[in-house]
XYZ file of C-alpha atoms in Angstrom:
223
model
C 69.467 152.906 139.772
C 71.982 153.698 137.002
C 75.573 153.134 137.860
C 77.435 156.420 138.392
C 81.087 156.483 137.238
C 83.543 157.087 140.035
C 85.374 160.371 139.570
C 89.058 160.337 140.436
C 89.854 162.429 143.459
C 91.911 165.590 143.276
C 95.123 163.896 144.404
C 94.895 161.251 141.682
C 94.306 163.941 139.050
C 97.318 165.928 140.283
C 99.491 162.818 140.122
C 98.366 162.119 136.579
C 99.056 165.683 135.512
C 102.494 165.550 137.163
C 103.271 162.369 135.243
C 102.151 163.893 131.960
C 104.361 166.890 132.712
C 107.385 164.648 133.320
C 106.646 162.619 130.175
C 106.651 165.778 128.059
C 109.943 166.912 129.543
C 111.494 163.483 128.984
C 110.455 163.598 125.319
C 111.943 167.071 124.902
C 115.227 165.999 126.528
C 115.390 162.959 124.264
C 115.078 165.168 121.175
C 117.797 167.503 122.420
C 120.123 164.584 123.231
C 119.783 163.131 119.736
C 120.106 166.508 118.034
C 123.156 167.790 119.906
C 124.930 164.545 120.755
C 128.136 166.074 119.431
C 128.044 168.714 122.172
C 127.305 166.967 125.500
C 128.027 170.022 127.637
C 125.462 172.102 125.805
C 122.917 169.297 125.872
C 123.305 168.888 129.638
C 122.939 172.624 130.142
C 119.781 172.771 128.045
C 118.246 169.693 129.640
C 118.845 170.990 133.173
C 117.318 174.352 132.326
C 114.342 172.790 130.566
C 113.348 170.243 133.165
C 113.373 172.296 136.360
C 113.257 170.313 139.645
C 112.856 166.645 138.724
C 109.541 165.195 139.901
C 108.377 168.578 141.134
C 106.557 170.536 138.384
C 105.903 174.220 139.095
C 102.815 174.842 141.204
C 100.404 177.686 140.822
C 100.535 180.259 143.575
C 99.243 183.627 144.584
C 100.908 186.976 144.916
C 104.203 188.002 143.286
C 105.971 184.701 143.999
C 103.077 182.743 142.497
C 103.087 184.952 139.402
C 106.819 184.348 138.936
C 106.304 180.586 139.184
C 103.435 180.743 136.690
C 105.533 182.782 134.243
C 108.394 180.293 134.548
C 106.040 177.371 133.974
C 104.604 179.053 130.879
C 108.101 179.817 129.595
C 109.201 176.191 130.007
C 106.029 174.990 128.334
C 106.654 177.303 125.379
C 110.227 176.093 125.076
C 109.058 172.479 125.085
C 106.669 173.345 122.240
C 109.532 174.938 120.302
C 111.741 171.871 120.801
C 108.983 169.591 119.562
C 108.450 171.800 116.500
C 112.159 171.837 115.637
C 112.684 168.113 116.187
C 115.844 166.972 114.405
C 115.566 169.569 111.634
C 118.616 171.833 111.778
C 117.131 174.045 109.076
C 114.215 175.627 110.961
C 114.607 179.410 110.908
C 114.134 181.623 113.951
C 111.076 183.208 112.340
C 109.443 179.848 111.637
C 109.960 178.726 115.236
C 108.659 182.027 116.607
C 105.588 181.916 114.333
C 104.823 178.340 115.386
C 104.698 179.424 119.037
C 102.500 182.443 118.289
C 100.120 180.225 116.310
C 99.872 177.982 119.372
C 98.664 180.965 121.385
C 101.865 182.139 123.100
C 102.463 185.878 123.363
C 104.887 187.315 120.753
C 107.189 188.596 123.515
C 107.388 185.125 125.079
C 107.921 183.485 121.678
C 110.753 185.928 120.976
C 112.400 185.226 124.353
C 112.238 181.455 123.800
C 113.737 181.723 120.306
C 116.565 183.963 121.511
C 117.329 181.425 124.233
C 117.458 178.584 121.700
C 119.656 180.665 119.389
C 122.058 181.188 122.288
C 122.173 177.422 122.834
C 122.827 176.811 119.136
C 119.566 174.927 118.754
C 118.185 177.491 116.279
C 120.571 178.759 113.614
C 119.444 180.976 110.736
C 122.628 180.261 108.772
C 121.646 176.587 108.744
C 118.205 177.628 107.536
C 119.788 179.632 104.690
C 122.004 176.700 103.721
C 119.027 174.348 103.602
C 117.068 176.735 101.373
C 120.054 177.491 99.128
C 120.637 173.795 98.425
C 117.240 173.671 96.719
C 118.139 176.613 94.459
C 121.480 175.833 92.844
C 122.737 174.583 89.487
C 120.023 174.786 86.835
C 117.578 175.826 89.595
C 119.711 178.832 90.592
C 118.119 182.181 91.393
C 119.510 185.710 91.562
C 120.911 187.107 94.790
C 117.992 189.504 95.191
C 115.541 186.608 94.757
C 117.382 184.529 97.364
C 117.442 187.433 99.838
C 113.680 187.825 99.565
C 113.225 184.062 99.879
C 115.370 183.813 103.015
C 113.467 186.620 104.719
C 110.129 185.152 103.615
C 111.160 181.849 105.215
C 111.759 183.518 108.583
C 115.499 184.223 108.480
C 116.606 187.424 110.218
C 117.457 190.085 107.618
C 121.028 190.644 108.859
C 121.778 186.902 108.608
C 120.103 186.675 105.205
C 122.115 189.591 103.831
C 125.389 188.139 105.099
C 124.606 184.729 103.601
C 123.605 186.191 100.216
C 127.034 187.841 99.999
C 128.553 184.332 100.020
C 126.422 183.096 97.114
C 127.749 183.083 93.517
C 127.272 186.381 91.698
C 124.313 186.600 89.316
C 126.484 186.179 86.219
C 127.958 182.933 87.519
C 124.682 181.418 88.760
C 122.975 182.375 85.500
C 125.729 180.591 83.600
C 124.996 177.466 85.653
C 121.322 177.702 84.690
C 122.171 177.921 80.993
C 124.644 175.050 81.174
C 121.996 172.833 82.732
C 119.249 173.846 80.318
C 118.320 171.250 77.686
C 116.797 173.703 75.183
C 118.416 174.681 71.923
C 118.840 178.451 72.206
C 118.099 179.331 68.598
C 116.525 182.718 69.199
C 113.000 181.372 68.806
C 110.104 180.802 71.182
C 112.033 178.458 73.470
C 114.645 181.120 74.061
C 111.959 183.761 74.700
C 110.272 181.495 77.255
C 113.597 180.862 78.970
C 114.280 184.604 79.188
C 110.904 185.226 80.816
C 111.528 182.393 83.259
C 114.917 183.815 84.182
C 113.358 187.220 84.824
C 110.939 185.633 87.312
C 114.029 184.319 89.116
C 115.199 187.883 89.674
C 117.832 188.144 86.945
C 118.311 191.460 85.177
C 117.084 191.497 81.565
C 120.339 192.963 80.253
C 122.395 190.317 82.057
C 120.146 187.586 80.658
C 120.623 188.825 77.082
C 124.378 189.114 77.482
C 124.730 185.709 79.149
C 122.674 183.937 76.486
C 124.662 185.593 73.694
C 127.978 184.588 75.240
C 126.693 181.090 75.962
C 125.630 180.625 72.323
C 128.951 181.989 71.041
C 130.928 179.644 73.305
C 128.909 176.613 72.217
C 129.063 177.538 68.511
C 132.827 177.094 68.433
């Protein structure tokens, strides 16, 4: 007779699931501790809210009380997923975090609630997301303000935050000057200059401003 594998009983399975639950929470708390070590009070608050009763994961129930427990368990699970997605990256936008939860199958309303909670704790910050994006588009890689606004929103930054951050960026004339100063081409009015003008237009700069800036740049460097 073939040997039949022994199936673990229900109690053993529950214990294993409880342990996996605690392991996930411990990992999430560890990430939060490393990320917000400069703010111990906030870390402690987040960790206490995230873990629930230690060693006693929420149990499924019936009726209204059971539904409330199930909703809380799902909420905590979604927040754990958000923490894992963010990791130590301070530049994840609220939209990116929300989209990651929705892609994992969480309801949009739940994803929104989790993100708002993390924003309140300072764990998600769209201004940090803007700063991270802006650092990749400065100097000779500068873009116009309108381009940066579209880019921020495309990367999941809330429009109001994106608009406020764009107001702090250098004006188009100044950022365009930085592009020209970092450009290695000889602006002699030929094909290289024409290509540069087209490239600058794709970065959102106005054609008239491009012409004026190039003319002034050439005059300044001719002296």
